Coordinates of C-alpha atoms and ligand atoms in Angstrom, one line a residue:
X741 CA 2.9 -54.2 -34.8
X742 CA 1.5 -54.1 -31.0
X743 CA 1.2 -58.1 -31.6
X744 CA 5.5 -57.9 -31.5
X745 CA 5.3 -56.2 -28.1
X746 CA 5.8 -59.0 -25.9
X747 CA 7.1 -61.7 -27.8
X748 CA 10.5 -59.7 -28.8
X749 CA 10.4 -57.2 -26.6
X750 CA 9.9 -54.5 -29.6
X751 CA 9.1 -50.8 -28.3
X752 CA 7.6 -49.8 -31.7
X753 CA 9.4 -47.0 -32.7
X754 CA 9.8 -44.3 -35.2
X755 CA 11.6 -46.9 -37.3
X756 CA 10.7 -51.0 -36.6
X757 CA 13.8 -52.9 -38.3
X758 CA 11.9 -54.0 -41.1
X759 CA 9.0 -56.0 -39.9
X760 CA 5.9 -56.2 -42.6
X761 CA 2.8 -54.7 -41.7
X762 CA -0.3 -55.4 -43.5
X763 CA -3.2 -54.1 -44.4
X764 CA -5.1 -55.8 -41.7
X765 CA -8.8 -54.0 -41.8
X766 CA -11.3 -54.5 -44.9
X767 CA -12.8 -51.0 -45.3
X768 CA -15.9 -51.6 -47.0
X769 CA -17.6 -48.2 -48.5
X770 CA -19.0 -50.3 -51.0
X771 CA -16.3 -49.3 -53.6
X772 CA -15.4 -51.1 -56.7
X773 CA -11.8 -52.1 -56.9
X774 CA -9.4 -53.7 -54.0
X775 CA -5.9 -52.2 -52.5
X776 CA -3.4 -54.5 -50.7
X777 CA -0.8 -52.6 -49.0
X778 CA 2.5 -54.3 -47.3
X779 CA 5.0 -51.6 -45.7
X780 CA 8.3 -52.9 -44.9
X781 CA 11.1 -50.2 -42.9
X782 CA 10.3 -47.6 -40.3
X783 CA 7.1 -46.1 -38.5
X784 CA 7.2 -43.7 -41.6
X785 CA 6.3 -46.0 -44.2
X786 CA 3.2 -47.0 -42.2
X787 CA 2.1 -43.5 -41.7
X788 CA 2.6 -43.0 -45.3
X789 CA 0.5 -46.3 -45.9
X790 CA -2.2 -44.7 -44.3
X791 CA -2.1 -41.6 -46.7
X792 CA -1.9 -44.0 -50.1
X793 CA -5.1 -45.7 -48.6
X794 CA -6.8 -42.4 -47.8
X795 CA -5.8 -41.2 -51.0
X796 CA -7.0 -44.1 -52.9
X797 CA -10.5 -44.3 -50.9
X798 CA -11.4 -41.5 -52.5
X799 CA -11.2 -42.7 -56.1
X800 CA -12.9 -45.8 -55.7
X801 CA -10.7 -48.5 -53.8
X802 CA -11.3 -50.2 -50.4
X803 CA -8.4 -52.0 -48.5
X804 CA -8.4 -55.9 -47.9
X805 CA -6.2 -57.7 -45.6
X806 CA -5.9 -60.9 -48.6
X807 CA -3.6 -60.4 -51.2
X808 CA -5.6 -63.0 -53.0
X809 CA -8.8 -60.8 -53.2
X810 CA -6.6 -57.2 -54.1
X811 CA -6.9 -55.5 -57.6
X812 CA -3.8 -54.1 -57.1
X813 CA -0.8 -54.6 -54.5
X814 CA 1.4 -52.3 -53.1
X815 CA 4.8 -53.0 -51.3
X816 CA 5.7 -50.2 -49.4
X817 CA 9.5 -50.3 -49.5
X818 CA 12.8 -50.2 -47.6
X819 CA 16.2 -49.6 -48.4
X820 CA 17.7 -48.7 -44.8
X821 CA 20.1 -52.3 -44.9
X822 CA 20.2 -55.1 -47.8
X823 CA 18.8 -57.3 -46.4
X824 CA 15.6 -55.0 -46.0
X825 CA 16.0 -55.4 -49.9
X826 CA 16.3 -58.6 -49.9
X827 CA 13.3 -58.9 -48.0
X828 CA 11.1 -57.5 -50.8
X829 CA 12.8 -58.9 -53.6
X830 CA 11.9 -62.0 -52.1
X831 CA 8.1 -61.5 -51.3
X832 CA 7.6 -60.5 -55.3
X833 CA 9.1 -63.6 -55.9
X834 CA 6.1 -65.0 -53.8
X835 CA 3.7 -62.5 -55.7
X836 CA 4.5 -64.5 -59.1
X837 CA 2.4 -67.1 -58.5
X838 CA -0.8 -64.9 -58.0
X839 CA 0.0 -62.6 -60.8
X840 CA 0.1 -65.4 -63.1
X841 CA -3.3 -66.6 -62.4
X842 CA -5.0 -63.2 -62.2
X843 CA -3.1 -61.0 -64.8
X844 CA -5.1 -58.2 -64.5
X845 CA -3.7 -57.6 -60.8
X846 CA -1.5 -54.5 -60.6
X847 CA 1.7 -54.6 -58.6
X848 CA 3.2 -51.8 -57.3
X849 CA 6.1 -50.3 -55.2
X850 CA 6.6 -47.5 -53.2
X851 CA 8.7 -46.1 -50.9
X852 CA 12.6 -46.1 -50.2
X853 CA 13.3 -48.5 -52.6
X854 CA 11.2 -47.1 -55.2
X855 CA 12.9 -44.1 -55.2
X856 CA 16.5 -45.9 -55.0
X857 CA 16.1 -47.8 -58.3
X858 CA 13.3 -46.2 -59.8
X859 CA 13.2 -47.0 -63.8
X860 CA 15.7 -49.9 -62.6
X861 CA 12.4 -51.9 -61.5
X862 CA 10.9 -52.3 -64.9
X863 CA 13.8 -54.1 -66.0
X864 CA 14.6 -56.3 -63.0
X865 CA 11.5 -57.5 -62.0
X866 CA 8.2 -58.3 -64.9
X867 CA 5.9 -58.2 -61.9
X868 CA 6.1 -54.6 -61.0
X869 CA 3.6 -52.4 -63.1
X870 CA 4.1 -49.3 -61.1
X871 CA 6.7 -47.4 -59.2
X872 CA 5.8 -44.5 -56.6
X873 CA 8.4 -42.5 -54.8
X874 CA 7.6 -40.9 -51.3
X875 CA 6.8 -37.9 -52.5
X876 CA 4.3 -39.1 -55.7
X877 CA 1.5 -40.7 -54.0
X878 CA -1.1 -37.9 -54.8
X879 CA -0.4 -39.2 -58.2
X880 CA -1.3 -42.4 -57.7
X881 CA -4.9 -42.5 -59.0
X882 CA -3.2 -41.2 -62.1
X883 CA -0.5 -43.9 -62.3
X884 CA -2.6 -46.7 -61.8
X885 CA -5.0 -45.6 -64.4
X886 CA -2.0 -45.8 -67.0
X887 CA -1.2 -48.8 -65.9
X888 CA -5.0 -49.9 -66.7
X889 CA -4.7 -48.1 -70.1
X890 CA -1.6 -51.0 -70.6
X891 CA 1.1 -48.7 -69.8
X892 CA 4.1 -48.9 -67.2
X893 CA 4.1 -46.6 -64.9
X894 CA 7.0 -44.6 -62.5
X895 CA 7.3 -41.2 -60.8
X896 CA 10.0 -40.9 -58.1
X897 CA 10.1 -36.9 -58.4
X898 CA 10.9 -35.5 -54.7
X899 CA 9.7 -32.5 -53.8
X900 CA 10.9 -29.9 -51.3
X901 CA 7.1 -28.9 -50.0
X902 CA 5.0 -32.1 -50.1
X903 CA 3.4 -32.9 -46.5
X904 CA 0.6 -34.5 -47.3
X905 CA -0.6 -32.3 -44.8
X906 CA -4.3 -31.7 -45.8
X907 CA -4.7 -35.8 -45.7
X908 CA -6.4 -37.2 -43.2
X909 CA -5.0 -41.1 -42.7
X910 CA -6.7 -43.7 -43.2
X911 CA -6.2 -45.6 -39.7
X912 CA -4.4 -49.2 -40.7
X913 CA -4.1 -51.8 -38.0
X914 CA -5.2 -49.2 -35.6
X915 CA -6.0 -50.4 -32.1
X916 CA -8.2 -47.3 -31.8
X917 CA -6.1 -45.6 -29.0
X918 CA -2.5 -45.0 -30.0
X919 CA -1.4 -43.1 -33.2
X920 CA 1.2 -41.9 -35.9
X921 CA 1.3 -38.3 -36.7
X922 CA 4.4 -37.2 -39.4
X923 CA 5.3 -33.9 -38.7
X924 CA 8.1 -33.4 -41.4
X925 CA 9.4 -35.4 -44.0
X926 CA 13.0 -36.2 -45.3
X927 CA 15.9 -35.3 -43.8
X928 CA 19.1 -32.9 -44.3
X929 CA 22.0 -34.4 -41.9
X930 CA 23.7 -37.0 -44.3
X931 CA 24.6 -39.4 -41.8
X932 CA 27.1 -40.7 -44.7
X933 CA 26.1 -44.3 -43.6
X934 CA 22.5 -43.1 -44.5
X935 CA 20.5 -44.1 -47.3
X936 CA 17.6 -42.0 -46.1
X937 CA 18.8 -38.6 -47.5
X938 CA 18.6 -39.7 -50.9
X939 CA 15.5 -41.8 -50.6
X940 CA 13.3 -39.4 -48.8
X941 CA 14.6 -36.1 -50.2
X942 CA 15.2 -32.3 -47.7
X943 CA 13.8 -31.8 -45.3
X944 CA 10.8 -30.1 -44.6
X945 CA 8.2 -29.4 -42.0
X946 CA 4.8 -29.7 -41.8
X947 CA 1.7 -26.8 -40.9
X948 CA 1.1 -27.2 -37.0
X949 CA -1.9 -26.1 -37.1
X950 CA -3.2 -29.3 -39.3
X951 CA -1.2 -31.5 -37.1
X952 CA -2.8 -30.3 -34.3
X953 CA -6.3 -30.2 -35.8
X954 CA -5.3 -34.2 -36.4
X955 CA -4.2 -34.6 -32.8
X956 CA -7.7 -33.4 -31.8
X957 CA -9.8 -35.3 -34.4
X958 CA -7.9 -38.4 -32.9
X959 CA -8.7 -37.1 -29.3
X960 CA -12.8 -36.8 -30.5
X961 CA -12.6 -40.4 -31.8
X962 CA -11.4 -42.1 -28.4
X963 CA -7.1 -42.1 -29.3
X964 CA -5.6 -41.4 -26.2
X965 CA -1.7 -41.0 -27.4
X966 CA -0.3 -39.5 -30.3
X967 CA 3.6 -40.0 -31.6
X968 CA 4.6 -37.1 -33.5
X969 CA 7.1 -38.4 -36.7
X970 CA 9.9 -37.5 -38.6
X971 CA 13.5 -38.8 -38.8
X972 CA 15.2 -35.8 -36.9
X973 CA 11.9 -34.2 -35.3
X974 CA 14.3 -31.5 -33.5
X975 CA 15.1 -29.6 -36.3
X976 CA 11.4 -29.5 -37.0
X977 CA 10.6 -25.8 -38.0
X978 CA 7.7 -23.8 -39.7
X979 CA 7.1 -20.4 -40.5
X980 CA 3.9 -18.9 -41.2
X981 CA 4.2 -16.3 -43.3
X982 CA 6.6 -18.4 -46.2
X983 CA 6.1 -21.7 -45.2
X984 CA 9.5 -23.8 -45.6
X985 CA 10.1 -21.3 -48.7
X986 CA 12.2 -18.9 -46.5
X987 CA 14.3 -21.5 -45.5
X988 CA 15.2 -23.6 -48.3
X989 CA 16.0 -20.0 -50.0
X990 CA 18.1 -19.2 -46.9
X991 CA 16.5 -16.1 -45.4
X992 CA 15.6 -15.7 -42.0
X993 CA 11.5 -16.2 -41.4
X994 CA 10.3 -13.5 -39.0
X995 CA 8.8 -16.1 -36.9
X996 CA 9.1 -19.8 -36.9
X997 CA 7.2 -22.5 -34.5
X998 CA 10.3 -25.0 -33.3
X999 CA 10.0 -28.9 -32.1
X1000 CA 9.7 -27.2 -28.6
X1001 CA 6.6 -25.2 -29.1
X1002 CA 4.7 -27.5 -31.4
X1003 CA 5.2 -30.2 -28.9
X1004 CA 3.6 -28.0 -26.2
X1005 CA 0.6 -27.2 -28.6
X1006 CA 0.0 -30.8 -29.1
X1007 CA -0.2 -31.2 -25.2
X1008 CA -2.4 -28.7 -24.8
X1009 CA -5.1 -30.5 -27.0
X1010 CA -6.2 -32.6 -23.7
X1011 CA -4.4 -33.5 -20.7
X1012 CA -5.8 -37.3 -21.3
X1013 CA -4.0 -37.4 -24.7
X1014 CA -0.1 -38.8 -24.1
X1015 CA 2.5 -37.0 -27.0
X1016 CA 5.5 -39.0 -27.8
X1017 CA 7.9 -38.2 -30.2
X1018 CA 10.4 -39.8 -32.6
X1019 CA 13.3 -40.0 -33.4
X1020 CA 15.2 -37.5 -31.6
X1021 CA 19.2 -36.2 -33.2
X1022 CA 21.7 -35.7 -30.2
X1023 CA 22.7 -32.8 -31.4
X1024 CA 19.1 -31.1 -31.9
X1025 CA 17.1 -32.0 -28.9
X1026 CA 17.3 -28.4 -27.2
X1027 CA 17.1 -27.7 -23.4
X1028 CA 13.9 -26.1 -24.5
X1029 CA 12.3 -29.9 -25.5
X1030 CA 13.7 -31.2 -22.1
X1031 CA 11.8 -28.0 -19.8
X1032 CA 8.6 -28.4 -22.2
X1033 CA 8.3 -32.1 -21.6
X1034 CA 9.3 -31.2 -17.8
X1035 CA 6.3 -29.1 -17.9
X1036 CA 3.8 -31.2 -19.3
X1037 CA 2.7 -34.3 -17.6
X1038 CA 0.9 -35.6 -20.4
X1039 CA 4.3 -35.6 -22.5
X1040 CA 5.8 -39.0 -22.6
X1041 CA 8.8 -39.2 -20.6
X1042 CA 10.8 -40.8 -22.8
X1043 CA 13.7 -40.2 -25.4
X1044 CA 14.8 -42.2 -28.3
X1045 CA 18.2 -40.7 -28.9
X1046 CA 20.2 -42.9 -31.6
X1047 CA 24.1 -42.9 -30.6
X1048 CA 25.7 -45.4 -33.4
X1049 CA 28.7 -45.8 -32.1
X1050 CA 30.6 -44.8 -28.4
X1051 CA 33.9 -43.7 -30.3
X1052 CA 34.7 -40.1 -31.4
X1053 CA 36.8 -40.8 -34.9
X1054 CA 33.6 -43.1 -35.9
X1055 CA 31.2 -40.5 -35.0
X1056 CA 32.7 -38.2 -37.1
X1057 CA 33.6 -40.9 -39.7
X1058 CA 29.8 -41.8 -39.8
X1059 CA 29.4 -37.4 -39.8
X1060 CA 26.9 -37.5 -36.8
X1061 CA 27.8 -33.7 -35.6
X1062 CA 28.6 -34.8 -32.1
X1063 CA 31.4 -36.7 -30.1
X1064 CA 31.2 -39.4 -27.4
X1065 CA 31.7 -36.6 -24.5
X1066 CA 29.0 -34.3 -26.0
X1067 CA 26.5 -37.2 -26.0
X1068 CA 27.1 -38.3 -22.9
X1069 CA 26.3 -34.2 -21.9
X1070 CA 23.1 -34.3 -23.0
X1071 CA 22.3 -37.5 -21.4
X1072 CA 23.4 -36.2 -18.3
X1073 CA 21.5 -33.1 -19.4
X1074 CA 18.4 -35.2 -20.0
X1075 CA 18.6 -36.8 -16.3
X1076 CA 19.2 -33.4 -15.1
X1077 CA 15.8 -32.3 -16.6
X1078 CA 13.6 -35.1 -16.5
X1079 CA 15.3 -37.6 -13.7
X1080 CA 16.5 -41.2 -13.7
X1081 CA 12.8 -42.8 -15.0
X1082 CA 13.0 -41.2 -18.0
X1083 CA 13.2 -43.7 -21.2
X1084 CA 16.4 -43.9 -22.8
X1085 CA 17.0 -45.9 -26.1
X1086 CA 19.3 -46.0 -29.0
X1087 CA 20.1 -47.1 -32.1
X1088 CA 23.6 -48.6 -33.0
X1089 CA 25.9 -49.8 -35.5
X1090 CA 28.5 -52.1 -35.1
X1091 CA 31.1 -52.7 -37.4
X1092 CA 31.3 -49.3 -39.3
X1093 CA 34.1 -48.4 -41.8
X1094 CA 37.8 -49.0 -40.3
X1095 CA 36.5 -49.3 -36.4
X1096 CA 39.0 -51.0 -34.1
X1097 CA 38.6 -53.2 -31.3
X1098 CA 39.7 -50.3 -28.5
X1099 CA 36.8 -48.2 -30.6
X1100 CA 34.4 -50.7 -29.9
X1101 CA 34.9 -51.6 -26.6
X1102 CA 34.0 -47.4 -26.5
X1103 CA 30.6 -48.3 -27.6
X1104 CA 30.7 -51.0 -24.8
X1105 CA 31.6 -48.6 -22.6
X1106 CA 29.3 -45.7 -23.4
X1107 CA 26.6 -48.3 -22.4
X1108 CA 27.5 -48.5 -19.3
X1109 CA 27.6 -45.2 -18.5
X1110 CA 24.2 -44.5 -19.9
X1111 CA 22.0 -47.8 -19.3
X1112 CA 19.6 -47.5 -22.2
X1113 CA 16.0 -48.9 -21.5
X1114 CA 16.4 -50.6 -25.1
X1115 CA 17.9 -50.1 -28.0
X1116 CA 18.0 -51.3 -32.1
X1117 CA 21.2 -53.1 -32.7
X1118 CA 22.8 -53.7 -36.6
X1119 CA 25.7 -54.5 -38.2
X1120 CA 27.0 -51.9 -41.1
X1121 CA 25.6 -52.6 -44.2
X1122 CA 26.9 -50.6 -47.2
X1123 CA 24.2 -48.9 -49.1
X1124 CA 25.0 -47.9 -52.7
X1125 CA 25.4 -43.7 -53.2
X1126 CA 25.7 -43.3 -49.3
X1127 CA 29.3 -41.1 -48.3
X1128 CA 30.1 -43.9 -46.9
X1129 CA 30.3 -46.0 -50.0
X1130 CA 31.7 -43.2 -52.2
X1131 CA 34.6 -42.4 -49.7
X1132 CA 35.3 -44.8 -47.1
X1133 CA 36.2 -48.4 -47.4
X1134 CA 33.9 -51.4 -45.8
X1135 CA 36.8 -53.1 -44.6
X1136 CA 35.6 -54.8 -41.2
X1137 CA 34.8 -58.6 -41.7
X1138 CA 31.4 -59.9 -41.5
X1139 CA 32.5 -62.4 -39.2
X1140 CA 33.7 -59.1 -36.9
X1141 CA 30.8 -56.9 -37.4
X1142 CA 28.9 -60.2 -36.0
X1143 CA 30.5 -60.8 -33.1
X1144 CA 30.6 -57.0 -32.0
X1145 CA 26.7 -56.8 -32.2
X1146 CA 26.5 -60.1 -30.3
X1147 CA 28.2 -58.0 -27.7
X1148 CA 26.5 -55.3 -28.0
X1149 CA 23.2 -57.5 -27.8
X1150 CA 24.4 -59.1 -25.1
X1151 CA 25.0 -56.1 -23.2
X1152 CA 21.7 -54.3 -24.1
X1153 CA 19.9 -57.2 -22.6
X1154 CA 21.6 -56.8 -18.9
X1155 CA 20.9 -53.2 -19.2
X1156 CA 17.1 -53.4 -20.2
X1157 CA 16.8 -55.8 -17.2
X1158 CA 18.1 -54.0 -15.0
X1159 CA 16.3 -51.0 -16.3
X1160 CA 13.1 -52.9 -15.5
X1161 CA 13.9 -54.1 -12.5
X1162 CA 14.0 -50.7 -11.3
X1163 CA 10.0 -50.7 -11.9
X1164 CA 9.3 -53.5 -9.8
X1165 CA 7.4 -52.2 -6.4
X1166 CA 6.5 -49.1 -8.2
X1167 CA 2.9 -47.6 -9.1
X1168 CA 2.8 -47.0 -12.8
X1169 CA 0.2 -44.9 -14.9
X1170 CA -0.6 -47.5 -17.7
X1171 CA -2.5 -46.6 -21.0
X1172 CA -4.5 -49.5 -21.7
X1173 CA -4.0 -50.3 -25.5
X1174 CA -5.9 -54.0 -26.3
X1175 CA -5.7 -57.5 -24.8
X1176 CA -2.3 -58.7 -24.2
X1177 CA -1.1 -60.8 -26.8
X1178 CA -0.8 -63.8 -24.9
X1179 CA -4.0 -63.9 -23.3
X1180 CA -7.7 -62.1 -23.6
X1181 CA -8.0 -62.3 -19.8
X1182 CA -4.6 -59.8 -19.5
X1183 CA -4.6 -55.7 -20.8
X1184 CA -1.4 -54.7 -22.4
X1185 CA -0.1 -50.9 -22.1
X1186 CA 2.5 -48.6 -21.4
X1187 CA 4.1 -46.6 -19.1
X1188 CA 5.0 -42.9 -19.7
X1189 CA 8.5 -44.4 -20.0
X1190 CA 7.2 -46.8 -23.0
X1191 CA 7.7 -49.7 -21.5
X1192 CA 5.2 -52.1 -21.9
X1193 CA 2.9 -53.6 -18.9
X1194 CA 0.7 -56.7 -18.9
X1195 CA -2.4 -56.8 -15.6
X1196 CA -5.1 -59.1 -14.7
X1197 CA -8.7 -57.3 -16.4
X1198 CA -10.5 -56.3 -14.1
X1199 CA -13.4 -53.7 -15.3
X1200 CA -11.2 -50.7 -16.7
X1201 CA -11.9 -50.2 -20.2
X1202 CA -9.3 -50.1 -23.3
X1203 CA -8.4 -46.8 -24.2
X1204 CA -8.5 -45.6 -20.6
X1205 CA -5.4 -44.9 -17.7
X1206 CA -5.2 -47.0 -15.1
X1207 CA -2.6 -47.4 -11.9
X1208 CA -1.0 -50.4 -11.8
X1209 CA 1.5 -52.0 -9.3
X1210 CA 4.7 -53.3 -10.9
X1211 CA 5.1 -57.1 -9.4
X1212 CA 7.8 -58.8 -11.7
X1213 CA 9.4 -57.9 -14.7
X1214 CA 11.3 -59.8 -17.7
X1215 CA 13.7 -57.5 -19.9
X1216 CA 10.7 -56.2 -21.7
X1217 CA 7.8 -56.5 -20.1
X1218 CA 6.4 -55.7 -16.5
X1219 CA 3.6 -57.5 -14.8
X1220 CA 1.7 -56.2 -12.2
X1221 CA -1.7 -55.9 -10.6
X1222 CA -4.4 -52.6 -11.0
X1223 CA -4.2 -50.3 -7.8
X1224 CA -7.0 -47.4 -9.5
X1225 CA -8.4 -46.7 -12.3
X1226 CA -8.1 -42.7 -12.8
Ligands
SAH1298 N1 16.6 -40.8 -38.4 C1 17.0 -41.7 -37.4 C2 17.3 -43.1 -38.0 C3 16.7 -43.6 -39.2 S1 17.4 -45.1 -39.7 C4 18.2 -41.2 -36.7 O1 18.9 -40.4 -37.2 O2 18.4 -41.7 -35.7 C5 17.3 -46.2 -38.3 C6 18.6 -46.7 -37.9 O3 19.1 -47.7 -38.8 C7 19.7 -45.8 -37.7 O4 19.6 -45.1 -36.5 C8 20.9 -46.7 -37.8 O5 21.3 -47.2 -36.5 C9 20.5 -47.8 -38.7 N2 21.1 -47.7 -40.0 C10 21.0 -46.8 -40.9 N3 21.7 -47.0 -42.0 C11 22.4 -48.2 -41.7 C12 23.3 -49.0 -42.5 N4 23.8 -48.6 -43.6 N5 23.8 -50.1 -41.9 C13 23.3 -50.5 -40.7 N6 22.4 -49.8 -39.9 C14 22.0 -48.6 -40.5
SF4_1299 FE1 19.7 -41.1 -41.7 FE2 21.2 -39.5 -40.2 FE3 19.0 -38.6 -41.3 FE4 18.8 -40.4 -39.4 S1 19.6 -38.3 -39.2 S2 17.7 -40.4 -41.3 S3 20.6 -41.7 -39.7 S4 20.8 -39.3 -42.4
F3S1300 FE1 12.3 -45.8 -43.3 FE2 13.6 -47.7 -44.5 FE3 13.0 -45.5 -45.8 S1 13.9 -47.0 -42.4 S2 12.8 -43.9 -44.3 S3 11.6 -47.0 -44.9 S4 14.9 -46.6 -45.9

């Protein structure tokens, strides 16, 4: 993922529009049988990669990074937009050809689109011999021995406590010094362009005290940043005594651990480890979350804080919880807090049910006031069961949604300029993360803002902070030269 960094000016983010990651690393514990895993979607389905493979190592499968050589392949899906379903029907269509000269090979899919059509699988497409929902992977050694008894096999049962939480990752395409943590799973807002809801299941949050123990464990083996996960991480909430029982039955917990205070535990595992977070709901992230990263300098100084659209009727059309004034008070809120330099980028739709022209000129408008560092930019695509497609009519023209993001595109790319510019002349912590892409002589890392930096080597080491003066920038990337290693 690191590899799109500087090529498309990607910040990877809680939720990548639908780039494939692969299973990149041969793990070789001398085990018998072979797993493939692509994951399509968000930072989420990667993590959740990492769990299958971990699960999976222990009953007797390594990963390899060729499809050819796998026993079985998994396609670790997305249904966020159709065309991130289009996407994977497309790359089984490509799987064909290897299943019909090695029949024995299992195919599997899990994730969003697993849960979505579940059953539906088995008769649309011969390939697949096994569907796993989000919340089923422990029972994958189970379903793929039924599938080598001859059998099909599905389970796309959600559950309201699964966390995976006792499951330590196995690390995929790791670059050894940045890492995903989930710290809850699903998600309760009902956004009602949202497929997410009904493809991840409630919400629920996750023990702190293993995701710290797996903060530390990554500290011990050299990761120097953490990003803690979940698709609205401010409502994040744990009690002790009941776990997420309590809530989900309505009563009050005695004592709960919030986004706030968990974020400030994770800090405290070492001042050298950076904590990012993502992705943060406008109308959760608490003044508490702001003063915590305030107080923490290893707490990344950046906020990804999704608008979707600049207009008030859409916002409460799309049933977001907030209007265009009350976003633009927590932004001024945030640069209250945390100053100018902190990261700001959004997600946003363009073309949503019944928007006018005058509405989106609003989100035009609300990007000028704010000036996000970057942001993810898509055209409404109706997904089947959403609110949206039950109550409200996709009646803006392809041809309009089009042009509006063009705008929108074009807009972003002024602003994230002129958001880097900013940076030129400045001193910069960096994390170094690997070689830059484009050459080995070059280290690529990041700024507390997350924006990414490319120097000249000199002797700092990957892995390890460096200061680094800001020379030039493009829209997405800074260059610069080393002042200090620290
Ligand atoms: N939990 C995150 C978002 C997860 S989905 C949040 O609340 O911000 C990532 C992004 O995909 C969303 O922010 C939204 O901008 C976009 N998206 C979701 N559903 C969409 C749809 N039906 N059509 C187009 N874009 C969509
Ligand atoms: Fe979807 Fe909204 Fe939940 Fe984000 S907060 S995952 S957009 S329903
Ligand atoms: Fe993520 Fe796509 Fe599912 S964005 S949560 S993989 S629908």
């Amino acid at each position: 993922m690191k590899e799109l960094v500087e090529d498309i000016g990607i910040l990877d983010e809680a939720h990548q529009p639908c780039e494939v990651v692969k299973t990149t690393e041969n793990s070789h514990t001398g085990q018998k049988r072979k797993l493939y895993i692509e994951s399509y979607g968000c930072q989420m389905n990667f993590s959740d990669s990492e769990i299958v493979a971990s699960i999976l190592q222990k009953t007797g499968f390594d990963t390899t990074s060729r499809a050819e050589e796998a026993d079985v392949i998994f396609l670790n899906t997305c249904s966020i937009r159709e065309k991130a379903e289009q996407t994977v029907r497309n790359r089984l269509t490509q799987l064909n050809g290897l299943k019909k000269q090695k029949p024995e090979l299992t195919v599997g899919i899990l994730g969003c689109m697993a849960e979505r059509l579940k059953t539906q699988w088995l008769d649309e497409e011969k390939i697949v011999d096994l569907v796993a929902g989000p919340d089923a992977y422990r029972d994958l050694p189970q379903l793929i021995q039924q599938v080598d008894e001859g059998d099909k096999a599905v389970n796309t049962f959600l559950s309201r406590e699964e966390t995976y939480g006792d499951i330590t990752p196995v690390r995929l395409n790791s670059n050894g010094v940045t890492a995903f943590i989930s710290i809850m799973r699903g998600c309760d807002n009902m956004c009602s362009f949202c497929v997410v809801p009904f493809t991840r299941g409630r919400e629920r949050s996750r023990d702190p005290h293993s995701i710290v123990a797996e903060a530390r464990d990554l500290f011990t083996k050299g990761y120097r940043e953490v990003t803690l996960l979940g698709q609205n991480v401010d409502s994040y909430k744990w009690s002790p005594e009941e776990n997420n029982k309590a809530r989900l039955e309505k009563k009050e917990p005695t004592s709960v651990v919030t986004f706030a205070q968990l974020l400030e535990q994770v800090a405290l595992v070492h001042p050298d480890l950076r904590v990012r977070f993502s992705t943060s709901h406008p109308k959760d992230i608490t003044d508490d979350v702001l003063h915590t990263m305030a107080r923490h300098e290893n707490i990344c100084k950046y906020i990804h804080l999704p608008v979707q659209s600049g207009n008030s009727r859409i916002l409460e059309l799309m049933n977001r919880g907030y209007s265009r004034e009350w976003y633009l008070g927590k932004v001024a809120r945030i640069r209250e807090i945390l100053g100018d330099d902190c990261g700001l980028s959004s997600d946003m739709i363009t073309g949503f049910c019944s928007e006018t022209e005058a509405e989106h000129q609003e989100t035009l408008s609300l990007m000028d006031m704010v000036k996000y560092d970057f942001a993810y930019m898509f055209y409404y695509s109706e997904r089947p069961g959403t609110l949206a497609a039950k109550k409200l009519s996709d009646d803006v023209t392809e041809d309009i949604k089009k042009r509006r993001l063009q705008e929108i595109i074009n807009k972003q790319t002024r602003h994230s300029l002129e958001r880097y510019q900013r940076d030129v002349g400045k001193v910069e912590k960096v994390l170094i993360e690997g070689d830059s892409r484009r050459s080995a002589d070059f280290w690529q890392g990041r700024t507390s803002s997350n924006k990414v930096v490319v120097f000249a080597k000199g002797n700092e080491q990957k892995g390890t902070y460096v200061q680094v003066r800001i020379d030039r920038c493009t829209g997405a990337t800074l260059f610069g030269q080393a002042v200090q290693s620290i």
